[in-house]
Amino acid sequence: MEDSVDRPSALDIVRTRSLASLVSQEIEAMILDGRLPAGERLNEQQLALRLGVSRGPVREAVRGLERSGLVVSVRNQGSYVRSVSAAEALEIYDLRAALTGFACARLAGTATPAQRAELEALVLRMEAAREADAAPAYYAANLEFHAALLTHGGGPRGLRIYEDLGNELHLFRRRALVEPENMRESNAEHAAILAAITAGDAAAARVAGEAHIAGGKRRFQATDASRPAMPGAVEPVVTARRRRRAG
Amino acid sequence: MEDSVDRPSALDIVRTRSLASLVSQEIEAMILDGRLPAGERLNEQQLALRLGVSRGPVREAVRGLERSGLVVSVRNQGSYVRSVSAAEALEIYDLRAALTGFACARLAGTATPAQRAELEALVLRMEAAREADAAPAYYAANLEFHAALLTHGGGPRGLRIYEDLGNELHLFRRRALVEPENMRESNAEHAAILAAITAGDAAAARVAGEAHIAGGKRRFQATDASRPAMPGAVEPVVTARRRRRAG
DNA sequence: CAACTGCAACCTGTCAACAGTTTGCCGATA
DNA sequence: TATCGGCAAACTGTTGACAGGTTGCAGTTG
C-alpha cells in the first residue's frame, strides 16, 4: 500500500465517497478489531450519533455489511454482528484452501517476473520478521503475501471472496495466534508455493497452496481457538431478549 | 424446493421481511431477467414509484446489490447495472470451476445415500429432458444439480459465492445457449461427476467437476457470446453523460 | 408464589422534505 | 459558426419526523 502515490485529501474523500460507504468502512473496522464483538447488537441511533451522521447512511452501510456476511438482521429487532461457529470456521478454511490453490495454480502459468519478485520479497520479509521474532511484522507481510497471491492469480473477484472469508474468520477468533514455531512452518510453506510458481508447475503450486491453508487450519485447531470466544454468543432468534443499554 | 412444507402467507412475508429485502429481491430479479440490462442506470425515484415504496428501502436494496457485485454506484451520479466484460466472464468460469471441483471432491467423501439419490434423480431428469428436447426443463434441473452439489459439498457459503458468480455471469449473457449437442455433452459430464462421487474417489470427482465447468466455459466460448451484448455498454465514468428519461 | 396481562419506553421501518451536485440546454460572444 | 458561460431542471445525499412493533417491568390474579 503506497501512501505517497495518492493521498486523497479530506475534501476529495467527501467529494468522491458517500457517507454510507465511509460508515460501512468504519463499522467493518469496528467489527474486525473487536470494538463490536460477535453477537453484539448494532444500535442504529447510537452508531449514527457516534459517527456524527444520520440513521440513513448507517442503515445503508449495515445492509451492505449484511450482504458481505459480517452482520445478520432481523426485522423489527435489529442487526447483530455475525457469530461464526467452530464448524463454520473450519468450512471457511476449506474454501480458502480451494481458492488459494486455484490462484497458485494459475499463477504458476501466468506469473510475470515482477510478480515473482514481489512474492519473493515478501517471503524474505517474513523470514526476517521470523528471525527477529516480530510477530506483527510477520502477520502484516503474511497478509500481503496472500493478497498478492489472490490478486495476481485469482483476479479481483477471487481476492474479494478470499478477503470476505477472512473477515468472517476474524469474527470467530479475532487474531490467529502467531507463535515462532508456526512462523517457521508457515513461511516454509510460503517458500514451497513460490518455488512451485517459479518452476511453472501448476499442479505442485496448487498442492502447495492448499497445503498451506490446510496447515493454517491445523495450526488453528491446535490452539484453544476451537472453542467459541463467547460461550453464550448464539445466533439471534426472535425469542431472544435483547439486553438493555450495554454502554 | 418444497412448496408444501412452508408456504409463507402474504402476511408472514410482510411480518418477517423488510421492504428493503423485498425490493432487493425484486431489483435482482429485474436485472437477471433482463428488464434492467447491463449498463442501465437505476433511477431511485422511478424505482420507488414503480415498486410503490419510498426511496429509503430502494437505496438500502441498491447498497446490498452493490456489495453482491450486481451494481456499481458513483456518488452524485447514480447506480448502474454492472457490465461484465468477456474476459471477466471467463475469469468467473474459472472461479466456478475451482469451487465446483472443491465441492465435488468433498462430496465424494461425505455424501449421504440420500444426497447421492438426489443427484442421481436430477441426472435422470436432465436425461429425460434432453431426450424430450426440453431445454427449459434441462436448464432448471441443471441449476438444481449444481445447487445441490454446492449445498452439500461447499456449504452455505460455497453455495452463495457460486450463485453470486452465476449472477454476474448472467450480466454478460442473459442465458447460456442450450443446444441438443450441448445437453448431451453436459449431462455426460454430470454423470461422470456423480459416478466419481458415488465411487468415493475425491480426486476424480474434483477433476470431473472442474472439467464440467471448463466444458461449460468452452461451450460458452464456442457461441457468439464472447462478444458483449451491448457494444457501447462500458463502465460508468464521471465524464459520461447520463441519458435523460429513458422511459 | 407463579403466571399472566397491561403499560411505557425504546427502537426499527418507512416516509416526506431539504440541500448540494450534476447535467443538458440556451444564449452570448469571438 | 463554434465555443464558452450561465441557468434551470432533475436527481442524489442526507436529514428529521412519524408509525408500528418489540421489550422489559410492574401490577394483578389464580
XYZ file of C-alpha atoms (C1' of nucleotides) in Angstrom:
554
model
C 0.000 0.000 0.000
C 1.777 3.169 -1.142
C 0.687 6.275 0.659
C 2.861 8.557 -1.394
C 1.253 7.817 -4.729
C -2.217 9.006 -3.979
C -3.072 10.738 -0.785
C -6.729 11.649 -1.020
C -7.350 14.812 0.866
C -10.258 15.007 3.238
C -12.094 17.114 0.721
C -11.602 14.547 -2.016
C -12.848 11.835 0.281
C -16.014 13.716 0.999
C -16.400 14.516 -2.662
C -15.966 11.007 -4.027
C -17.171 8.642 -1.325
C -20.638 8.793 0.078
C -21.198 8.902 3.793
C -22.696 5.440 3.696
C -19.524 3.930 2.285
C -17.410 5.643 4.915
C -19.765 4.471 7.631
C -19.610 0.954 6.220
C -15.840 1.069 6.283
C -15.841 2.304 9.856
C -18.305 -0.274 11.123
C -16.391 -3.011 9.368
C -13.222 -1.852 11.071
C -15.012 -1.765 14.410
C -16.148 -5.334 13.915
C -12.789 -6.630 12.765
C -10.748 -5.086 15.545
C -13.159 -6.239 18.185
C -14.774 -2.984 19.229
C -18.016 -4.597 18.117
C -17.702 -8.222 19.270
C -19.520 -11.128 17.680
C -23.149 -11.292 18.703
C -23.246 -7.610 19.582
C -26.348 -5.691 18.717
C -25.968 -2.723 16.384
C -27.966 0.217 17.648
C -28.623 2.471 14.689
C -29.232 5.640 16.657
C -26.200 5.073 18.814
C -23.974 4.356 15.825
C -25.315 7.366 13.961
C -24.690 9.605 16.937
C -21.214 8.192 17.455
C -20.250 8.704 13.819
C -21.913 12.100 13.568
C -24.327 11.178 10.804
C -27.989 10.395 10.492
C -29.568 6.965 10.592
C -29.966 6.727 6.830
C -26.319 6.157 5.920
C -25.970 3.811 8.872
C -28.833 1.684 7.627
C -27.365 1.579 4.127
C -23.982 0.563 5.488
C -25.474 -2.182 7.624
C -27.367 -3.508 4.625
C -24.114 -3.795 2.715
C -22.367 -5.490 5.616
C -25.234 -7.912 5.797
C -24.612 -8.941 2.202
C -20.921 -9.411 2.893
C -21.674 -11.764 5.760
C -20.488 -9.728 8.713
C -23.942 -8.865 10.014
C -27.333 -10.515 10.281
C -30.569 -8.577 10.575
C -33.966 -9.452 11.979
C -36.937 -7.316 11.184
C -38.132 -5.056 13.952
C -35.411 -6.418 16.159
C -32.160 -5.110 14.807
C -28.837 -6.141 13.345
C -26.227 -8.268 15.061
C -22.582 -8.944 14.417
C -22.417 -12.452 12.992
C -21.415 -15.294 15.263
C -19.297 -17.879 13.499
C -19.179 -21.363 14.983
C -16.105 -23.533 15.087
C -17.549 -25.797 12.410
C -18.139 -22.793 10.178
C -14.589 -21.612 10.749
C -13.265 -24.939 9.527
C -15.515 -24.715 6.489
C -14.135 -21.283 5.746
C -10.621 -22.655 5.902
C -11.524 -25.277 3.348
C -12.977 -22.715 0.976
C -9.927 -20.536 1.349
C -7.752 -23.532 0.615
C -9.610 -24.189 -2.608
C -9.339 -20.556 -3.659
C -5.677 -20.295 -2.760
C -4.864 -23.500 -4.584
C -6.654 -22.202 -7.641
C -4.797 -18.897 -7.552
C -1.441 -20.599 -7.080
C -2.033 -22.991 -9.938
C -2.962 -20.172 -12.224
C -0.066 -18.045 -11.105
C 2.323 -20.849 -11.986
C 1.397 -20.330 -15.595
C 0.892 -16.595 -15.748
C 3.213 -15.045 -13.171
C 5.322 -12.202 -14.511
C 8.869 -11.675 -13.302
C 7.691 -8.648 -11.361
C 5.035 -10.692 -9.610
C 7.506 -13.414 -8.756
C 9.893 -10.805 -7.407
C 7.115 -9.315 -5.313
C 6.280 -12.672 -3.789
C 9.913 -13.463 -3.169
C 10.445 -10.132 -1.447
C 7.519 -10.863 0.825
C 8.875 -14.286 1.711
C 12.189 -12.656 2.593
C 10.428 -10.044 4.680
C 8.609 -12.755 6.567
C 11.825 -14.655 7.052
C 13.430 -11.553 8.514
C 10.448 -10.965 10.753
C 10.564 -14.545 11.933
C 14.270 -14.292 12.818
C 13.588 -11.058 14.645
C 10.636 -12.705 16.345
C 8.486 -9.800 15.177
C 5.035 -11.328 15.072
C 3.160 -8.181 13.967
C 5.550 -7.632 11.059
C 5.207 -11.251 10.061
C 1.455 -11.006 10.306
C 1.335 -7.950 8.053
C 3.656 -9.424 5.445
C 1.678 -12.650 5.525
C -1.482 -10.746 4.711
C 0.282 -9.013 1.842
C 1.618 -12.306 0.513
C -1.786 -13.906 0.395
C -3.367 -10.788 -1.044
C -0.751 -10.762 -3.792
C -1.365 -14.433 -4.472
C -5.090 -13.895 -4.881
C -4.786 -10.612 -6.739
C -2.418 -11.922 -9.369
C -3.807 -15.435 -9.533
C -7.484 -15.078 -8.693
C -8.323 -11.678 -10.038
C -10.299 -9.012 -8.207
C -13.226 -11.373 -7.616
C -11.051 -14.068 -6.130
C -9.390 -11.537 -3.894
C -12.659 -10.129 -2.674
C -14.130 -13.531 -1.919
C -10.957 -14.508 -0.113
C -10.989 -11.363 1.959
C -14.659 -11.702 2.815
C -13.998 -15.210 4.041
C -11.067 -13.912 6.037
C -13.273 -11.309 7.633
C -15.740 -13.983 8.650
C -12.879 -15.930 10.151
C -11.913 -12.894 12.186
C -15.391 -12.990 13.644
C -14.641 -16.310 15.237
C -11.187 -15.576 16.505
C -10.003 -12.042 16.357
C -6.451 -12.934 15.500
C -4.647 -16.117 14.686
C -2.001 -16.935 17.195
C 1.392 -16.378 15.669
C 3.975 -18.435 17.504
C 7.618 -18.777 16.499
C 7.237 -22.399 15.529
C 4.157 -21.535 13.485
C 6.028 -18.780 11.694
C 8.787 -21.156 10.719
C 6.396 -23.759 9.392
C 4.187 -21.205 7.715
C 6.963 -19.464 5.866
C 8.451 -22.751 4.745
C 5.113 -23.381 3.089
C 5.226 -19.933 1.528
C 8.604 -20.756 0.072
C 7.240 -24.007 -1.324
C 4.423 -22.110 -3.008
C 6.839 -19.624 -4.500
C 9.152 -22.375 -5.704
C 6.337 -24.184 -7.461
C 5.138 -20.981 -9.064
C 8.631 -20.072 -10.184
C 9.069 -23.544 -11.615
C 5.857 -23.098 -13.540
C 4.446 -26.291 -12.065
C 0.729 -25.592 -11.754
C -0.178 -28.867 -10.087
C 2.557 -28.521 -7.499
C 1.649 -24.891 -6.867
C -1.931 -25.843 -6.276
C -0.996 -28.594 -3.863
C 1.374 -26.260 -2.062
C -1.234 -23.540 -1.810
C -3.876 -25.873 -0.487
C -1.436 -27.480 1.898
C -0.520 -24.097 3.285
C -4.086 -23.189 4.148
C -4.646 -26.686 5.456
C -1.612 -26.148 7.631
C -3.082 -22.909 8.873
C -6.281 -24.754 9.653
C -4.323 -27.388 11.530
C -2.381 -24.801 13.491
C -5.664 -23.064 14.206
C -7.196 -26.257 15.515
C -4.133 -26.967 17.634
C -4.773 -23.849 19.675
C -7.642 -23.494 22.061
C -9.356 -21.447 19.395
C -11.742 -24.229 18.565
C -13.817 -23.075 21.470
C -16.034 -20.089 20.764
C -14.843 -16.799 22.135
C -18.123 -16.174 23.925
C -19.845 -19.298 25.214
C -23.231 -17.675 25.224
C -22.917 -15.995 21.858
C -25.559 -17.741 19.832
C -27.410 -16.626 16.767
C -30.086 -14.063 17.385
C -33.525 -15.584 17.498
C -36.890 -13.951 17.738
C -37.452 -15.159 21.251
C -34.117 -13.878 22.462
C -34.362 -10.879 24.702
C -32.063 -8.083 23.776
C -30.178 -6.632 26.655
C -30.678 -3.035 27.516
C -28.072 -0.287 27.407
C -24.810 -2.163 27.291
C -22.786 1.022 27.217
C -37.582 -26.713 -3.148
C -40.742 -27.928 -1.487
C -43.610 -25.539 -1.540
C -45.810 -27.737 0.579
C -43.606 -27.639 3.646
C -43.685 -23.929 4.280
C -45.906 -21.623 2.362
C -45.344 -18.161 3.737
C -48.560 -16.230 3.551
C -48.528 -12.646 2.402
C -48.974 -11.570 5.968
C -45.977 -13.591 7.116
C -43.900 -12.105 4.350
C -44.748 -8.600 5.423
C -44.153 -9.524 9.019
C -40.759 -11.153 8.617
C -39.109 -9.492 5.623
C -38.447 -5.808 5.487
C -39.427 -3.778 2.466
C -35.785 -3.274 1.617
C -35.180 -7.000 1.297
C -38.208 -7.411 -0.912
C -37.118 -4.507 -3.055
C -33.646 -6.006 -3.297
C -35.136 -9.305 -4.399
C -37.255 -7.581 -6.999
C -34.454 -5.470 -8.427
C -32.209 -8.510 -8.551
C -34.882 -10.361 -10.489
C -35.287 -7.410 -12.834
C -31.568 -7.420 -13.512
C -31.287 -11.162 -14.012
C -34.205 -11.478 -16.396
C -33.069 -8.530 -18.442
C -35.688 -5.951 -17.581
C -32.769 -3.905 -16.323
C -29.997 -4.520 -18.858
C -26.296 -4.227 -18.118
C -25.145 -0.633 -18.011
C -28.643 0.625 -17.278
C -28.974 3.487 -14.868
C -31.041 2.886 -11.741
C -33.300 5.836 -11.056
C -34.203 5.764 -7.377
C -37.364 7.791 -7.667
C -38.564 5.854 -10.642
C -37.866 2.512 -8.993
C -39.517 3.629 -5.777
C -42.575 4.786 -7.634
C -42.735 1.610 -9.668
C -42.485 -0.588 -6.586
C -44.820 1.544 -4.536
C -42.346 2.375 -1.797
C -40.226 5.309 -0.766
C -36.648 5.938 -1.764
C -35.222 4.717 1.532
C -35.759 0.998 1.012
C -34.639 1.354 -2.590
C -31.367 2.889 -1.515
C -30.793 0.158 1.043
C -31.512 -2.522 -1.542
C -29.155 -0.959 -4.060
C -26.431 -0.805 -1.440
C -26.788 -4.525 -0.843
C -26.762 -5.285 -4.552
C -23.640 -3.211 -4.866
C -21.891 -5.466 -2.354
C -23.023 -8.552 -4.190
C -21.497 -7.298 -7.408
C -24.598 -6.661 -9.494
C -24.491 -2.882 -9.272
C -21.894 -0.147 -9.189
C -22.522 3.277 -7.715
C -20.934 6.656 -8.299
C -21.520 9.457 -5.862
C -23.888 12.151 -7.014
C -24.322 10.338 -10.277
C -26.262 7.198 -9.521
C -26.100 3.432 -9.642
C -25.671 1.318 -12.744
C -26.183 -2.331 -13.511
C -22.717 -3.849 -13.739
C -21.235 -4.501 -17.139
C -19.191 -7.679 -17.272
C -16.575 -7.983 -19.982
C -15.804 -11.174 -21.858
C -12.510 -11.516 -20.026
C -14.302 -11.201 -16.702
C -16.807 -13.828 -17.756
C -14.006 -16.260 -18.416
C -12.494 -15.450 -15.043
C -15.813 -16.186 -13.410
C -15.931 -19.545 -15.127
C -12.537 -20.391 -13.704
C -13.586 -19.474 -10.199
C -16.735 -21.513 -10.520
C -14.669 -24.437 -11.727
C -12.471 -24.238 -8.658
C -15.480 -24.068 -6.358
C -17.300 -26.874 -8.093
C -14.232 -29.077 -8.046
C -13.838 -28.428 -4.360
C -17.456 -29.269 -3.634
C -17.324 -32.442 -5.691
C -14.155 -33.636 -4.020
C -15.631 -33.081 -0.626
C -18.887 -34.700 -1.562
C -17.026 -37.816 -2.637
C -16.096 -38.341 0.966
C -19.167 -37.090 2.778
C -22.140 -37.736 0.511
C -25.020 -39.485 2.221
C -27.145 -42.025 0.352
C -29.960 -39.509 0.241
C -27.696 -36.902 -1.345
C -26.438 -39.392 -3.900
C -30.005 -40.347 -4.711
C -30.924 -36.691 -5.120
C -28.093 -36.117 -7.556
C -28.913 -39.266 -9.462
C -32.548 -38.279 -9.769
C -31.505 -34.923 -11.195
C -29.231 -36.555 -13.730
C -32.128 -38.744 -14.795
C -34.398 -35.735 -15.030
C -31.899 -33.999 -17.238
C -31.525 -37.088 -19.369
C -35.282 -37.206 -19.844
C -35.369 -33.516 -20.680
C -32.593 -33.968 -23.181
C -34.409 -36.806 -24.916
C -37.559 -34.719 -24.994
C -35.507 -31.806 -26.287
C -36.970 -29.710 -23.476
C -34.330 -27.064 -22.995
C -36.086 -25.132 -20.222
C -36.619 -28.280 -18.170
C -32.995 -29.227 -18.674
C -31.918 -25.757 -17.701
C -33.913 -25.852 -14.481
C -32.708 -29.302 -13.490
C -29.163 -28.267 -14.291
C -29.453 -25.350 -11.905
C -30.785 -27.681 -9.224
C -27.979 -30.147 -9.800
C -25.278 -27.561 -9.348
C -27.040 -26.030 -6.381
C -27.230 -29.455 -4.752
C -23.556 -30.023 -5.473
C -22.545 -26.777 -3.838
C -25.005 -27.031 -0.974
C -23.953 -30.497 0.091
C -20.287 -30.143 -0.795
C -19.496 -26.490 -0.308
C -21.808 -25.486 2.478
C -23.994 -22.392 2.525
C -21.037 -20.114 1.905
C -19.859 -22.070 -1.074
C -23.339 -22.019 -2.498
C -23.755 -18.312 -2.025
C -20.425 -17.497 -3.633
C -21.252 -19.799 -6.520
C -24.623 -18.191 -7.041
C -23.243 -14.681 -6.844
C -20.726 -15.587 -9.518
C -23.522 -17.069 -11.583
C -25.484 -13.869 -11.274
C -22.523 -11.894 -12.525
C -22.275 -14.260 -15.433
C -25.900 -13.581 -16.278
C -24.967 -9.934 -16.571
C -22.740 -10.729 -19.503
C -25.033 -13.091 -21.318
C -28.540 -13.407 -20.101
C -28.820 -17.089 -20.712
C -26.452 -19.779 -21.807
C -27.430 -21.293 -25.086
C -28.710 -24.787 -24.531
C -28.385 -26.798 -27.678
C -29.123 -30.505 -28.012
C -25.492 -31.403 -28.531
C -24.535 -29.307 -25.543
C -27.114 -31.048 -23.403
C -25.743 -34.440 -24.313
C -22.174 -33.452 -23.540
C -23.153 -31.586 -20.408
C -25.156 -34.390 -18.895
C -22.468 -36.921 -19.681
C -20.198 -34.786 -17.532
C -22.838 -34.715 -14.823
C -22.929 -38.485 -14.879
C -19.152 -38.591 -14.584
C -19.302 -36.347 -11.540
C -21.949 -38.500 -9.954
C -20.008 -41.670 -10.689
C -16.869 -40.324 -9.072
C -18.800 -39.154 -6.026
C -20.553 -42.494 -5.712
C -17.222 -44.268 -6.009
C -15.875 -42.097 -3.221
C -12.970 -41.001 -5.388
C -12.325 -37.432 -4.299
C -9.593 -36.720 -6.813
C -11.652 -38.000 -9.710
C -14.711 -36.095 -8.513
C -12.735 -32.918 -8.379
C -11.338 -33.398 -11.843
C -14.796 -34.221 -13.159
C -16.330 -31.170 -11.509
C -13.663 -28.852 -12.849
C -13.852 -30.418 -16.270
C -17.586 -29.881 -16.371
C -17.335 -26.169 -15.706
C -14.416 -25.948 -18.098
C -16.638 -27.635 -20.640
C -19.313 -25.083 -19.995
C -16.760 -22.363 -20.487
C -15.687 -23.933 -23.751
C -19.264 -24.279 -24.959
C -19.822 -20.682 -23.934
C -16.825 -19.529 -25.928
C -17.936 -21.555 -28.926
C -21.060 -19.433 -29.236
C -21.009 -15.844 -30.336
C -21.375 -14.941 -26.685
C -17.802 -13.798 -26.442
C -18.956 -10.533 -27.912
C -20.548 -8.195 -25.424
C -24.305 -7.929 -25.577
C -24.192 -4.160 -25.940
C -21.182 -2.843 -27.821
C -21.414 0.538 -26.191
C -22.027 -0.690 -22.683
C -18.944 0.426 -20.878
C -18.359 1.111 -17.238
C -19.852 4.323 -15.985
C -17.312 7.076 -15.702
C -17.619 10.522 -14.256
C -17.471 12.185 -17.625
C -20.214 10.003 -19.082
C -23.415 11.835 -19.677
C -26.456 10.118 -18.351
C -29.266 9.998 -20.778
C -32.489 11.615 -19.841
C -35.828 9.974 -19.399
C -35.348 6.597 -20.986
C -38.926 5.623 -20.206
C -45.715 -17.669 44.868
C -46.045 -18.311 39.897
C -48.024 -16.910 35.731
C -50.434 -13.721 33.054
C -51.750 -9.068 31.477
C -51.236 -4.187 30.709
C -48.191 -0.392 30.098
C -44.445 2.541 28.962
C -40.058 3.232 26.835
C -37.148 2.223 23.182
C -36.055 1.031 18.697
C -36.658 -0.165 13.929
C -39.130 0.628 9.419
C -40.715 3.969 6.459
C -41.684 8.298 4.548
C -41.508 13.194 3.100
C -38.721 17.209 2.672
C -34.362 19.972 2.148
C -29.695 20.903 0.398
C -25.979 20.142 -2.900
C -24.391 18.500 -7.167
C -24.614 17.204 -11.791
C -26.483 17.812 -16.372
C -28.236 19.397 -20.518
C -29.788 23.466 -22.817
C -29.801 28.211 -24.231
C -27.836 32.426 -25.220
C -23.825 35.447 -25.726
C -19.570 36.297 -27.943
C -15.297 35.981 -30.659
C -20.289 29.040 -36.779
C -18.014 27.185 -32.884
C -17.077 27.815 -28.134
C -17.726 29.394 -23.595
C -20.549 30.765 -19.635
C -24.761 30.841 -17.170
C -29.156 28.766 -15.804
C -32.848 25.784 -14.757
C -34.340 21.062 -14.100
C -33.541 16.631 -12.274
C -31.511 13.579 -9.269
C -28.794 12.045 -5.439
C -27.316 12.524 -0.470
C -28.890 13.431 3.855
C -31.800 14.598 7.464
C -35.721 14.773 10.669
C -40.121 13.042 11.909
C -43.892 9.665 12.347
C -45.951 4.970 12.793
C -45.656 0.205 14.159
C -43.527 -3.378 16.757
C -40.831 -5.301 20.495
C -39.083 -5.491 25.141
C -38.886 -5.380 29.909
C -41.170 -4.133 34.101
C -44.856 -3.615 37.205
C -49.228 -4.840 38.766
C -52.685 -8.271 39.187
C -54.841 -12.665 39.739
C -55.169 -17.656 40.225
